[in-house]
């Protein structure tokens, strides 16, 4: 079990365990005036539930849906939902379904869509089938992800995702044909190391500007930077 500051989540049976990427994405994604959220590839529900925690103090009804094709991940997400301190206005669901199928069937639109998607395109795959599905994009090519999000995103909605630097560049070349990148957070493990993760936001907004920033996780002495602590302090116990 992974213990956050205000709730705990099971992740032992999910295709991908709780890690820095998921928490960073949830921490960096703004939720002001957001009433509907879709988490694509939700795993044990960590991103959806972290966002739900951030949204708890907002007034009005909130719909949060997480989808994943892995049965054990969805079962674990539903188990985590049972113990999550949601408020009475929050309708949270976890569904076993592909984004391709969901986008064809769902009739509504979302203010916010988030994803920590499978990203490896050409690399040696792990022995574990579940881990392979969670990390390799055979089941969710970037083109199909973009197509599905385009259908589901509200006209003024935002799509946030986290990718490794090289995969972000590939995704961006495809995404900019449909959307405008309006936010980019480049993440470095230490000051001396190159950027290895990028959190981006896209909108259906041709005239929107790109807001760029950088985050370093650890100092050269291997302690967490104050910027990283400030960003994630709502979740991590030690900050």
JSON list of C-alpha atoms in Angstrom, two decimals:
[
{"chain": "A", "resi": 1, "resn": "UNK", "atom": "CA", "xyz": [0.00, 0.00, 0.00]},
{"chain": "A", "resi": 2, "resn": "UNK", "atom": "CA", "xyz": [1.20, 3.50, -0.88]},
{"chain": "A", "resi": 3, "resn": "UNK", "atom": "CA", "xyz": [0.54, 6.11, 1.83]},
{"chain": "A", "resi": 4, "resn": "UNK", "atom": "CA", "xyz": [-0.15, 9.69, 0.82]},
{"chain": "A", "resi": 5, "resn": "UNK", "atom": "CA", "xyz": [-0.70, 12.52, 3.29]},
{"chain": "A", "resi": 6, "resn": "UNK", "atom": "CA", "xyz": [-4.49, 12.21, 3.39]},
{"chain": "A", "resi": 7, "resn": "UNK", "atom": "CA", "xyz": [-5.29, 8.80, 1.90]},
{"chain": "A", "resi": 8, "resn": "UNK", "atom": "CA", "xyz": [-3.67, 5.47, 1.04]},
{"chain": "A", "resi": 9, "resn": "UNK", "atom": "CA", "xyz": [-3.89, 3.39, -2.14]},
{"chain": "A", "resi": 10, "resn": "UNK", "atom": "CA", "xyz": [-3.34, -0.25, -2.99]},
{"chain": "A", "resi": 11, "resn": "UNK", "atom": "CA", "xyz": [-1.17, -0.74, -6.08]},
{"chain": "A", "resi": 12, "resn": "UNK", "atom": "CA", "xyz": [0.27, -4.22, -5.70]},
{"chain": "A", "resi": 13, "resn": "UNK", "atom": "CA", "xyz": [-1.94, -5.83, -8.38]},
{"chain": "A", "resi": 14, "resn": "UNK", "atom": "CA", "xyz": [-2.04, -2.99, -10.89]},
{"chain": "A", "resi": 15, "resn": "UNK", "atom": "CA", "xyz": [-0.22, -3.13, -14.21]},
{"chain": "A", "resi": 16, "resn": "UNK", "atom": "CA", "xyz": [1.99, -0.22, -13.19]},
{"chain": "A", "resi": 17, "resn": "UNK", "atom": "CA", "xyz": [2.90, 0.73, -9.62]},
{"chain": "A", "resi": 18, "resn": "UNK", "atom": "CA", "xyz": [2.53, 4.23, -8.20]},
{"chain": "A", "resi": 19, "resn": "UNK", "atom": "CA", "xyz": [5.55, 6.31, -9.16]},
{"chain": "A", "resi": 20, "resn": "UNK", "atom": "CA", "xyz": [6.87, 9.83, -9.52]},
{"chain": "A", "resi": 21, "resn": "UNK", "atom": "CA", "xyz": [5.35, 10.37, -12.98]},
{"chain": "A", "resi": 22, "resn": "UNK", "atom": "CA", "xyz": [1.77, 9.87, -11.83]},
{"chain": "A", "resi": 23, "resn": "UNK", "atom": "CA", "xyz": [2.12, 12.07, -8.75]},
{"chain": "A", "resi": 24, "resn": "UNK", "atom": "CA", "xyz": [3.87, 14.82, -10.73]},
{"chain": "A", "resi": 25, "resn": "UNK", "atom": "CA", "xyz": [1.12, 14.84, -13.34]},
{"chain": "A", "resi": 26, "resn": "UNK", "atom": "CA", "xyz": [-1.61, 15.11, -10.71]},
{"chain": "A", "resi": 27, "resn": "UNK", "atom": "CA", "xyz": [0.28, 17.78, -8.79]},
{"chain": "A", "resi": 28, "resn": "UNK", "atom": "CA", "xyz": [0.99, 19.92, -11.88]},
{"chain": "A", "resi": 29, "resn": "UNK", "atom": "CA", "xyz": [-2.53, 19.72, -13.35]},
{"chain": "A", "resi": 30, "resn": "UNK", "atom": "CA", "xyz": [-4.79, 22.63, -12.32]},
{"chain": "A", "resi": 31, "resn": "UNK", "atom": "CA", "xyz": [-8.39, 21.81, -11.42]},
{"chain": "A", "resi": 32, "resn": "UNK", "atom": "CA", "xyz": [-9.96, 25.23, -10.92]},
{"chain": "A", "resi": 33, "resn": "UNK", "atom": "CA", "xyz": [-13.48, 25.32, -12.43]},
{"chain": "A", "resi": 34, "resn": "UNK", "atom": "CA", "xyz": [-13.13, 21.69, -13.55]},
{"chain": "A", "resi": 35, "resn": "UNK", "atom": "CA", "xyz": [-16.29, 19.63, -13.11]},
{"chain": "A", "resi": 36, "resn": "UNK", "atom": "CA", "xyz": [-15.58, 16.60, -15.33]},
{"chain": "A", "resi": 37, "resn": "UNK", "atom": "CA", "xyz": [-12.36, 14.57, -15.52]},
{"chain": "A", "resi": 38, "resn": "UNK", "atom": "CA", "xyz": [-11.29, 11.54, -17.57]},
{"chain": "A", "resi": 39, "resn": "UNK", "atom": "CA", "xyz": [-8.15, 9.59, -16.64]},
{"chain": "A", "resi": 40, "resn": "UNK", "atom": "CA", "xyz": [-6.97, 7.42, -19.56]},
{"chain": "A", "resi": 41, "resn": "UNK", "atom": "CA", "xyz": [-5.04, 4.34, -18.44]},
{"chain": "A", "resi": 42, "resn": "UNK", "atom": "CA", "xyz": [-5.89, 4.94, -14.80]},
{"chain": "A", "resi": 43, "resn": "UNK", "atom": "CA", "xyz": [-4.16, 1.90, -13.29]},
{"chain": "A", "resi": 44, "resn": "UNK", "atom": "CA", "xyz": [-4.94, 1.74, -9.58]},
{"chain": "A", "resi": 45, "resn": "UNK", "atom": "CA", "xyz": [-6.64, 5.15, -9.81]},
{"chain": "A", "resi": 46, "resn": "UNK", "atom": "CA", "xyz": [-3.79, 7.24, -8.42]},
{"chain": "A", "resi": 47, "resn": "UNK", "atom": "CA", "xyz": [-4.04, 10.23, -10.78]},
{"chain": "A", "resi": 48, "resn": "UNK", "atom": "CA", "xyz": [-7.85, 10.34, -10.75]},
{"chain": "A", "resi": 49, "resn": "UNK", "atom": "CA", "xyz": [-7.98, 10.15, -6.95]},
{"chain": "A", "resi": 50, "resn": "UNK", "atom": "CA", "xyz": [-5.21, 12.71, -6.46]},
{"chain": "A", "resi": 51, "resn": "UNK", "atom": "CA", "xyz": [-7.16, 15.10, -8.70]},
{"chain": "A", "resi": 52, "resn": "UNK", "atom": "CA", "xyz": [-10.36, 14.28, -6.81]},
{"chain": "A", "resi": 53, "resn": "UNK", "atom": "CA", "xyz": [-8.60, 15.25, -3.58]},
{"chain": "A", "resi": 54, "resn": "UNK", "atom": "CA", "xyz": [-7.54, 18.58, -5.10]},
{"chain": "A", "resi": 55, "resn": "UNK", "atom": "CA", "xyz": [-11.13, 19.18, -6.26]},
{"chain": "A", "resi": 56, "resn": "UNK", "atom": "CA", "xyz": [-12.79, 18.38, -2.92]},
{"chain": "A", "resi": 57, "resn": "UNK", "atom": "CA", "xyz": [-13.15, 21.97, -1.79]},
{"chain": "A", "resi": 58, "resn": "UNK", "atom": "CA", "xyz": [-14.89, 23.14, -4.98]},
{"chain": "A", "resi": 59, "resn": "UNK", "atom": "CA", "xyz": [-18.62, 23.63, -5.06]},
{"chain": "A", "resi": 60, "resn": "UNK", "atom": "CA", "xyz": [-20.96, 21.81, -7.43]},
{"chain": "A", "resi": 61, "resn": "UNK", "atom": "CA", "xyz": [-21.19, 18.29, -8.75]},
{"chain": "A", "resi": 62, "resn": "UNK", "atom": "CA", "xyz": [-18.05, 16.62, -10.09]},
{"chain": "A", "resi": 63, "resn": "UNK", "atom": "CA", "xyz": [-17.75, 13.63, -12.42]},
{"chain": "A", "resi": 64, "resn": "UNK", "atom": "CA", "xyz": [-14.45, 11.73, -12.46]},
{"chain": "A", "resi": 65, "resn": "UNK", "atom": "CA", "xyz": [-13.98, 8.64, -14.64]},
{"chain": "A", "resi": 66, "resn": "UNK", "atom": "CA", "xyz": [-10.92, 6.42, -14.87]},
{"chain": "A", "resi": 67, "resn": "UNK", "atom": "CA", "xyz": [-10.61, 3.79, -17.59]},
{"chain": "A", "resi": 68, "resn": "UNK", "atom": "CA", "xyz": [-8.10, 0.99, -18.12]},
{"chain": "A", "resi": 69, "resn": "UNK", "atom": "CA", "xyz": [-8.02, -2.23, -20.14]},
{"chain": "A", "resi": 70, "resn": "UNK", "atom": "CA", "xyz": [-6.35, -4.21, -17.34]},
{"chain": "A", "resi": 71, "resn": "UNK", "atom": "CA", "xyz": [-8.89, -5.98, -15.14]},
{"chain": "A", "resi": 72, "resn": "UNK", "atom": "CA", "xyz": [-6.71, -6.23, -12.02]},
{"chain": "A", "resi": 73, "resn": "UNK", "atom": "CA", "xyz": [-5.92, -2.51, -12.22]},
{"chain": "A", "resi": 74, "resn": "UNK", "atom": "CA", "xyz": [-9.60, -1.59, -12.35]},
{"chain": "A", "resi": 75, "resn": "UNK", "atom": "CA", "xyz": [-10.44, -3.94, -9.48]},
{"chain": "A", "resi": 76, "resn": "UNK", "atom": "CA", "xyz": [-7.72, -2.31, -7.42]},
{"chain": "A", "resi": 77, "resn": "UNK", "atom": "CA", "xyz": [-8.91, 1.19, -8.38]},
{"chain": "A", "resi": 78, "resn": "UNK", "atom": "CA", "xyz": [-12.43, 0.29, -7.28]},
{"chain": "A", "resi": 79, "resn": "UNK", "atom": "CA", "xyz": [-11.03, -1.05, -4.01]},
{"chain": "A", "resi": 80, "resn": "UNK", "atom": "CA", "xyz": [-9.14, 2.21, -3.52]},
{"chain": "A", "resi": 81, "resn": "UNK", "atom": "CA", "xyz": [-12.31, 4.17, -4.21]},
{"chain": "A", "resi": 82, "resn": "UNK", "atom": "CA", "xyz": [-14.09, 2.33, -1.40]},
{"chain": "A", "resi": 83, "resn": "UNK", "atom": "CA", "xyz": [-11.63, 3.78, 1.12]},
{"chain": "A", "resi": 84, "resn": "UNK", "atom": "CA", "xyz": [-11.15, 7.20, -0.47]},
{"chain": "A", "resi": 85, "resn": "UNK", "atom": "CA", "xyz": [-12.49, 10.26, 1.45]},
{"chain": "A", "resi": 86, "resn": "UNK", "atom": "CA", "xyz": [-14.49, 11.75, -1.41]},
{"chain": "A", "resi": 87, "resn": "UNK", "atom": "CA", "xyz": [-17.16, 14.34, -0.79]},
{"chain": "A", "resi": 88, "resn": "UNK", "atom": "CA", "xyz": [-20.87, 13.91, -1.43]},
{"chain": "A", "resi": 89, "resn": "UNK", "atom": "CA", "xyz": [-20.73, 15.91, -4.68]},
{"chain": "A", "resi": 90, "resn": "UNK", "atom": "CA", "xyz": [-18.12, 13.70, -6.31]},
{"chain": "A", "resi": 91, "resn": "UNK", "atom": "CA", "xyz": [-19.23, 10.90, -8.63]},
{"chain": "A", "resi": 92, "resn": "UNK", "atom": "CA", "xyz": [-16.12, 8.75, -9.21]},
{"chain": "A", "resi": 93, "resn": "UNK", "atom": "CA", "xyz": [-16.12, 5.66, -11.42]},
{"chain": "A", "resi": 94, "resn": "UNK", "atom": "CA", "xyz": [-13.49, 3.22, -12.66]},
{"chain": "A", "resi": 95, "resn": "UNK", "atom": "CA", "xyz": [-14.34, 1.27, -15.81]},
{"chain": "A", "resi": 96, "resn": "UNK", "atom": "CA", "xyz": [-12.57, -1.55, -17.62]},
{"chain": "A", "resi": 97, "resn": "UNK", "atom": "CA", "xyz": [-12.62, -0.26, -21.19]},
{"chain": "A", "resi": 98, "resn": "UNK", "atom": "CA", "xyz": [-10.28, 0.89, -23.93]},
{"chain": "A", "resi": 99, "resn": "UNK", "atom": "CA", "xyz": [-10.18, 4.57, -24.76]},
{"chain": "A", "resi": 100, "resn": "UNK", "atom": "CA", "xyz": [-10.98, 3.67, -28.36]},
{"chain": "A", "resi": 101, "resn": "UNK", "atom": "CA", "xyz": [-14.23, 1.97, -27.32]},
{"chain": "A", "resi": 102, "resn": "UNK", "atom": "CA", "xyz": [-15.06, 4.56, -24.67]},
{"chain": "A", "resi": 103, "resn": "UNK", "atom": "CA", "xyz": [-14.67, 7.49, -27.07]},
{"chain": "A", "resi": 104, "resn": "UNK", "atom": "CA", "xyz": [-17.04, 5.87, -29.55]},
{"chain": "A", "resi": 105, "resn": "UNK", "atom": "CA", "xyz": [-19.73, 5.22, -26.91]},
{"chain": "A", "resi": 106, "resn": "UNK", "atom": "CA", "xyz": [-19.56, 8.10, -24.44]},
{"chain": "A", "resi": 107, "resn": "UNK", "atom": "CA", "xyz": [-21.89, 10.97, -25.27]},
{"chain": "A", "resi": 108, "resn": "UNK", "atom": "CA", "xyz": [-20.47, 13.69, -23.02]},
{"chain": "A", "resi": 109, "resn": "UNK", "atom": "CA", "xyz": [-17.43, 15.97, -23.02]},
{"chain": "A", "resi": 110, "resn": "UNK", "atom": "CA", "xyz": [-14.75, 16.52, -20.39]},
{"chain": "A", "resi": 111, "resn": "UNK", "atom": "CA", "xyz": [-13.29, 19.75, -19.01]},
{"chain": "A", "resi": 112, "resn": "UNK", "atom": "CA", "xyz": [-10.06, 17.91, -18.21]},
{"chain": "A", "resi": 113, "resn": "UNK", "atom": "CA", "xyz": [-8.51, 14.75, -19.63]},
{"chain": "A", "resi": 114, "resn": "UNK", "atom": "CA", "xyz": [-5.28, 13.36, -18.17]},
{"chain": "A", "resi": 115, "resn": "UNK", "atom": "CA", "xyz": [-3.06, 10.45, -19.08]},
{"chain": "A", "resi": 116, "resn": "UNK", "atom": "CA", "xyz": [0.21, 8.81, -18.12]},
{"chain": "A", "resi": 117, "resn": "UNK", "atom": "CA", "xyz": [0.07, 6.77, -21.34]},
{"chain": "A", "resi": 118, "resn": "UNK", "atom": "CA", "xyz": [2.06, 3.78, -22.54]},
{"chain": "A", "resi": 119, "resn": "UNK", "atom": "CA", "xyz": [4.93, 5.26, -24.48]},
{"chain": "A", "resi": 120, "resn": "UNK", "atom": "CA", "xyz": [7.62, 2.79, -25.60]},
{"chain": "A", "resi": 121, "resn": "UNK", "atom": "CA", "xyz": [7.44, 2.35, -29.37]},
{"chain": "A", "resi": 122, "resn": "UNK", "atom": "CA", "xyz": [10.59, 0.44, -30.39]},
{"chain": "A", "resi": 123, "resn": "UNK", "atom": "CA", "xyz": [12.25, -1.26, -27.44]},
{"chain": "A", "resi": 124, "resn": "UNK", "atom": "CA", "xyz": [12.72, -4.65, -25.84]},
{"chain": "A", "resi": 125, "resn": "UNK", "atom": "CA", "xyz": [9.52, -5.58, -24.05]},
{"chain": "A", "resi": 126, "resn": "UNK", "atom": "CA", "xyz": [9.46, -6.94, -20.47]},
{"chain": "A", "resi": 127, "resn": "UNK", "atom": "CA", "xyz": [8.53, -10.53, -19.71]},
{"chain": "A", "resi": 128, "resn": "UNK", "atom": "CA", "xyz": [5.45, -9.45, -17.78]},
{"chain": "A", "resi": 129, "resn": "UNK", "atom": "CA", "xyz": [2.46, -9.05, -20.09]},
{"chain": "A", "resi": 130, "resn": "UNK", "atom": "CA", "xyz": [0.74, -6.59, -17.72]},
{"chain": "A", "resi": 131, "resn": "UNK", "atom": "CA", "xyz": [3.83, -4.40, -17.50]},
{"chain": "A", "resi": 132, "resn": "UNK", "atom": "CA", "xyz": [4.23, -4.54, -21.27]},
{"chain": "A", "resi": 133, "resn": "UNK", "atom": "CA", "xyz": [0.66, -3.34, -21.81]},
{"chain": "A", "resi": 134, "resn": "UNK", "atom": "CA", "xyz": [1.15, -0.51, -19.31]},
{"chain": "A", "resi": 135, "resn": "UNK", "atom": "CA", "xyz": [4.38, 0.79, -20.87]},
{"chain": "A", "resi": 136, "resn": "UNK", "atom": "CA", "xyz": [4.27, -0.07, -24.58]},
{"chain": "A", "resi": 137, "resn": "UNK", "atom": "CA", "xyz": [1.89, 1.72, -26.93]},
{"chain": "A", "resi": 138, "resn": "UNK", "atom": "CA", "xyz": [0.88, -1.25, -29.09]},
{"chain": "A", "resi": 139, "resn": "UNK", "atom": "CA", "xyz": [-2.61, -1.10, -27.56]},
{"chain": "A", "resi": 140, "resn": "UNK", "atom": "CA", "xyz": [-2.76, 2.71, -27.60]},
{"chain": "A", "resi": 141, "resn": "UNK", "atom": "CA", "xyz": [-0.82, 4.31, -30.47]},
{"chain": "A", "resi": 142, "resn": "UNK", "atom": "CA", "xyz": [-0.43, 8.06, -30.13]},
{"chain": "A", "resi": 143, "resn": "UNK", "atom": "CA", "xyz": [-2.59, 8.63, -33.21]},
{"chain": "A", "resi": 144, "resn": "UNK", "atom": "CA", "xyz": [-5.51, 6.77, -31.63]},
{"chain": "A", "resi": 145, "resn": "UNK", "atom": "CA", "xyz": [-5.04, 8.57, -28.30]},
{"chain": "A", "resi": 146, "resn": "UNK", "atom": "CA", "xyz": [-5.18, 11.94, -30.06]},
{"chain": "A", "resi": 147, "resn": "UNK", "atom": "CA", "xyz": [-8.25, 10.92, -32.05]},
{"chain": "A", "resi": 148, "resn": "UNK", "atom": "CA", "xyz": [-10.09, 9.78, -28.92]},
{"chain": "A", "resi": 149, "resn": "UNK", "atom": "CA", "xyz": [-9.21, 12.85, -26.87]},
{"chain": "A", "resi": 150, "resn": "UNK", "atom": "CA", "xyz": [-10.30, 15.12, -29.72]},
{"chain": "A", "resi": 151, "resn": "UNK", "atom": "CA", "xyz": [-13.75, 13.50, -29.61]},
{"chain": "A", "resi": 152, "resn": "UNK", "atom": "CA", "xyz": [-14.08, 13.70, -25.82]},
{"chain": "A", "resi": 153, "resn": "UNK", "atom": "CA", "xyz": [-12.54, 17.07, -24.96]},
{"chain": "A", "resi": 154, "resn": "UNK", "atom": "CA", "xyz": [-14.88, 20.02, -24.39]},
{"chain": "A", "resi": 155, "resn": "UNK", "atom": "CA", "xyz": [-14.29, 23.08, -26.62]},
{"chain": "A", "resi": 156, "resn": "UNK", "atom": "CA", "xyz": [-12.44, 24.87, -23.80]},
{"chain": "A", "resi": 157, "resn": "UNK", "atom": "CA", "xyz": [-11.13, 21.69, -22.18]},
{"chain": "A", "resi": 158, "resn": "UNK", "atom": "CA", "xyz": [-7.51, 20.77, -21.50]},
{"chain": "A", "resi": 159, "resn": "UNK", "atom": "CA", "xyz": [-5.56, 17.56, -22.04]},
{"chain": "A", "resi": 160, "resn": "UNK", "atom": "CA", "xyz": [-2.59, 16.99, -19.70]},
{"chain": "A", "resi": 161, "resn": "UNK", "atom": "CA", "xyz": [-0.12, 14.14, -20.12]},
{"chain": "A", "resi": 162, "resn": "UNK", "atom": "CA", "xyz": [3.38, 13.14, -19.06]},
{"chain": "A", "resi": 163, "resn": "UNK", "atom": "CA", "xyz": [5.91, 11.54, -21.39]},
{"chain": "A", "resi": 164, "resn": "UNK", "atom": "CA", "xyz": [9.66, 10.96, -21.63]},
{"chain": "A", "resi": 165, "resn": "UNK", "atom": "CA", "xyz": [11.45, 13.70, -23.60]},
{"chain": "A", "resi": 166, "resn": "UNK", "atom": "CA", "xyz": [11.89, 11.74, -26.85]},
{"chain": "A", "resi": 167, "resn": "UNK", "atom": "CA", "xyz": [8.33, 10.39, -26.81]},
{"chain": "A", "resi": 168, "resn": "UNK", "atom": "CA", "xyz": [6.99, 13.88, -26.09]},
{"chain": "A", "resi": 169, "resn": "UNK", "atom": "CA", "xyz": [8.69, 15.14, -29.25]},
{"chain": "A", "resi": 170, "resn": "UNK", "atom": "CA", "xyz": [7.06, 12.36, -31.29]},
{"chain": "A", "resi": 171, "resn": "UNK", "atom": "CA", "xyz": [3.65, 12.97, -29.69]},
{"chain": "A", "resi": 172, "resn": "UNK", "atom": "CA", "xyz": [3.91, 16.73, -30.17]},
{"chain": "A", "resi": 173, "resn": "UNK", "atom": "CA", "xyz": [4.52, 16.42, -33.90]},
{"chain": "A", "resi": 174, "resn": "UNK", "atom": "CA", "xyz": [1.23, 14.54, -34.18]},
{"chain": "A", "resi": 175, "resn": "UNK", "atom": "CA", "xyz": [-0.75, 16.55, -31.62]},
{"chain": "A", "resi": 176, "resn": "UNK", "atom": "CA", "xyz": [-0.02, 19.99, -33.06]},
{"chain": "A", "resi": 177, "resn": "UNK", "atom": "CA", "xyz": [-2.01, 19.07, -36.16]},
{"chain": "A", "resi": 178, "resn": "UNK", "atom": "CA", "xyz": [-5.15, 19.07, -33.98]},
{"chain": "A", "resi": 179, "resn": "UNK", "atom": "CA", "xyz": [-4.38, 21.22, -30.94]},
{"chain": "A", "resi": 180, "resn": "UNK", "atom": "CA", "xyz": [-2.19, 23.93, -29.49]},
{"chain": "A", "resi": 181, "resn": "UNK", "atom": "CA", "xyz": [0.30, 23.15, -26.70]},
{"chain": "A", "resi": 182, "resn": "UNK", "atom": "CA", "xyz": [-0.46, 25.70, -23.97]},
{"chain": "A", "resi": 183, "resn": "UNK", "atom": "CA", "xyz": [1.69, 24.42, -21.08]},
{"chain": "A", "resi": 184, "resn": "UNK", "atom": "CA", "xyz": [5.00, 22.60, -20.85]},
{"chain": "A", "resi": 185, "resn": "UNK", "atom": "CA", "xyz": [6.85, 21.59, -17.69]},
{"chain": "A", "resi": 186, "resn": "UNK", "atom": "CA", "xyz": [10.28, 20.10, -18.45]},
{"chain": "A", "resi": 187, "resn": "UNK", "atom": "CA", "xyz": [11.53, 17.89, -15.63]},
{"chain": "A", "resi": 188, "resn": "UNK", "atom": "CA", "xyz": [15.17, 17.13, -14.79]},
{"chain": "A", "resi": 189, "resn": "UNK", "atom": "CA", "xyz": [16.22, 14.50, -12.21]},
{"chain": "A", "resi": 190, "resn": "UNK", "atom": "CA", "xyz": [19.15, 16.71, -11.07]},
{"chain": "A", "resi": 191, "resn": "UNK", "atom": "CA", "xyz": [20.68, 20.01, -12.27]},
{"chain": "A", "resi": 192, "resn": "UNK", "atom": "CA", "xyz": [23.43, 18.16, -14.14]},
{"chain": "A", "resi": 193, "resn": "UNK", "atom": "CA", "xyz": [21.18, 15.71, -15.97]},
{"chain": "A", "resi": 194, "resn": "UNK", "atom": "CA", "xyz": [19.13, 16.44, -19.10]},
{"chain": "A", "resi": 195, "resn": "UNK", "atom": "CA", "xyz": [15.35, 16.71, -19.18]},
{"chain": "A", "resi": 196, "resn": "UNK", "atom": "CA", "xyz": [13.85, 13.20, -18.97]},
{"chain": "A", "resi": 197, "resn": "UNK", "atom": "CA", "xyz": [10.13, 13.90, -18.57]},
{"chain": "A", "resi": 198, "resn": "UNK", "atom": "CA", "xyz": [7.75, 16.54, -19.93]},
{"chain": "A", "resi": 199, "resn": "UNK", "atom": "CA", "xyz": [4.26, 17.39, -18.74]},
{"chain": "A", "resi": 200, "resn": "UNK", "atom": "CA", "xyz": [2.26, 19.09, -21.49]},
{"chain": "A", "resi": 201, "resn": "UNK", "atom": "CA", "xyz": [-1.20, 20.56, -21.83]},
{"chain": "A", "resi": 202, "resn": "UNK", "atom": "CA", "xyz": [-3.05, 20.85, -25.13]},
{"chain": "A", "resi": 203, "resn": "UNK", "atom": "CA", "xyz": [-6.20, 22.77, -26.04]},
{"chain": "A", "resi": 204, "resn": "UNK", "atom": "CA", "xyz": [-8.42, 23.36, -29.06]},
{"chain": "A", "resi": 205, "resn": "UNK", "atom": "CA", "xyz": [-7.25, 26.96, -29.10]},
{"chain": "A", "resi": 206, "resn": "UNK", "atom": "CA", "xyz": [-5.29, 28.13, -32.17]},
{"chain": "A", "resi": 207, "resn": "UNK", "atom": "CA", "xyz": [-4.39, 31.52, -30.66]},
{"chain": "A", "resi": 208, "resn": "UNK", "atom": "CA", "xyz": [-3.34, 30.34, -27.18]},
{"chain": "A", "resi": 209, "resn": "UNK", "atom": "CA", "xyz": [0.23, 30.94, -25.99]},
{"chain": "A", "resi": 210, "resn": "UNK", "atom": "CA", "xyz": [2.65, 28.35, -24.62]},
{"chain": "A", "resi": 211, "resn": "UNK", "atom": "CA", "xyz": [3.63, 28.77, -20.96]},
{"chain": "A", "resi": 212, "resn": "UNK", "atom": "CA", "xyz": [6.97, 27.07, -20.33]},
{"chain": "A", "resi": 213, "resn": "UNK", "atom": "CA", "xyz": [8.70, 26.18, -17.06]},
{"chain": "A", "resi": 214, "resn": "UNK", "atom": "CA", "xyz": [11.30, 23.75, -15.72]},
{"chain": "A", "resi": 215, "resn": "UNK", "atom": "CA", "xyz": [11.45, 21.62, -12.58]},
{"chain": "A", "resi": 216, "resn": "UNK", "atom": "CA", "xyz": [14.49, 19.93, -11.02]},
{"chain": "A", "resi": 217, "resn": "UNK", "atom": "CA", "xyz": [13.60, 17.08, -8.65]},
{"chain": "A", "resi": 218, "resn": "UNK", "atom": "CA", "xyz": [16.84, 16.70, -6.66]},
{"chain": "A", "resi": 219, "resn": "UNK", "atom": "CA", "xyz": [19.76, 18.96, -5.86]},
{"chain": "A", "resi": 220, "resn": "UNK", "atom": "CA", "xyz": [23.36, 17.99, -6.63]},
{"chain": "A", "resi": 221, "resn": "UNK", "atom": "CA", "xyz": [23.47, 16.69, -3.02]},
{"chain": "A", "resi": 222, "resn": "UNK", "atom": "CA", "xyz": [20.56, 14.34, -3.78]},
{"chain": "A", "resi": 223, "resn": "UNK", "atom": "CA", "xyz": [18.03, 16.13, -1.58]},
{"chain": "A", "resi": 224, "resn": "UNK", "atom": "CA", "xyz": [14.66, 17.18, -2.93]},
{"chain": "A", "resi": 225, "resn": "UNK", "atom": "CA", "xyz": [14.52, 20.72, -4.28]},
{"chain": "A", "resi": 226, "resn": "UNK", "atom": "CA", "xyz": [12.18, 23.22, -2.63]},
{"chain": "A", "resi": 227, "resn": "UNK", "atom": "CA", "xyz": [10.30, 23.57, -5.95]},
{"chain": "A", "resi": 228, "resn": "UNK", "atom": "CA", "xyz": [9.61, 19.83, -6.10]},
{"chain": "A", "resi": 229, "resn": "UNK", "atom": "CA", "xyz": [8.52, 19.79, -2.45]},
{"chain": "A", "resi": 230, "resn": "UNK", "atom": "CA", "xyz": [6.19, 22.75, -2.99]},
{"chain": "A", "resi": 231, "resn": "UNK", "atom": "CA", "xyz": [4.59, 21.12, -6.03]},
{"chain": "A", "resi": 232, "resn": "UNK", "atom": "CA", "xyz": [3.95, 17.75, -4.38]},
{"chain": "A", "resi": 233, "resn": "UNK", "atom": "CA", "xyz": [3.47, 18.68, -0.71]},
{"chain": "A", "resi": 234, "resn": "UNK", "atom": "CA", "xyz": [-0.29, 18.17, -0.92]},
{"chain": "A", "resi": 235, "resn": "UNK", "atom": "CA", "xyz": [0.36, 14.45, -1.41]},
{"chain": "A", "resi": 236, "resn": "UNK", "atom": "CA", "xyz": [3.67, 13.26, -0.01]},
{"chain": "A", "resi": 237, "resn": "UNK", "atom": "CA", "xyz": [3.99, 12.53, 3.71]},
{"chain": "A", "resi": 238, "resn": "UNK", "atom": "CA", "xyz": [7.50, 13.92, 4.11]},
{"chain": "A", "resi": 239, "resn": "UNK", "atom": "CA", "xyz": [6.89, 17.39, 2.65]}
]
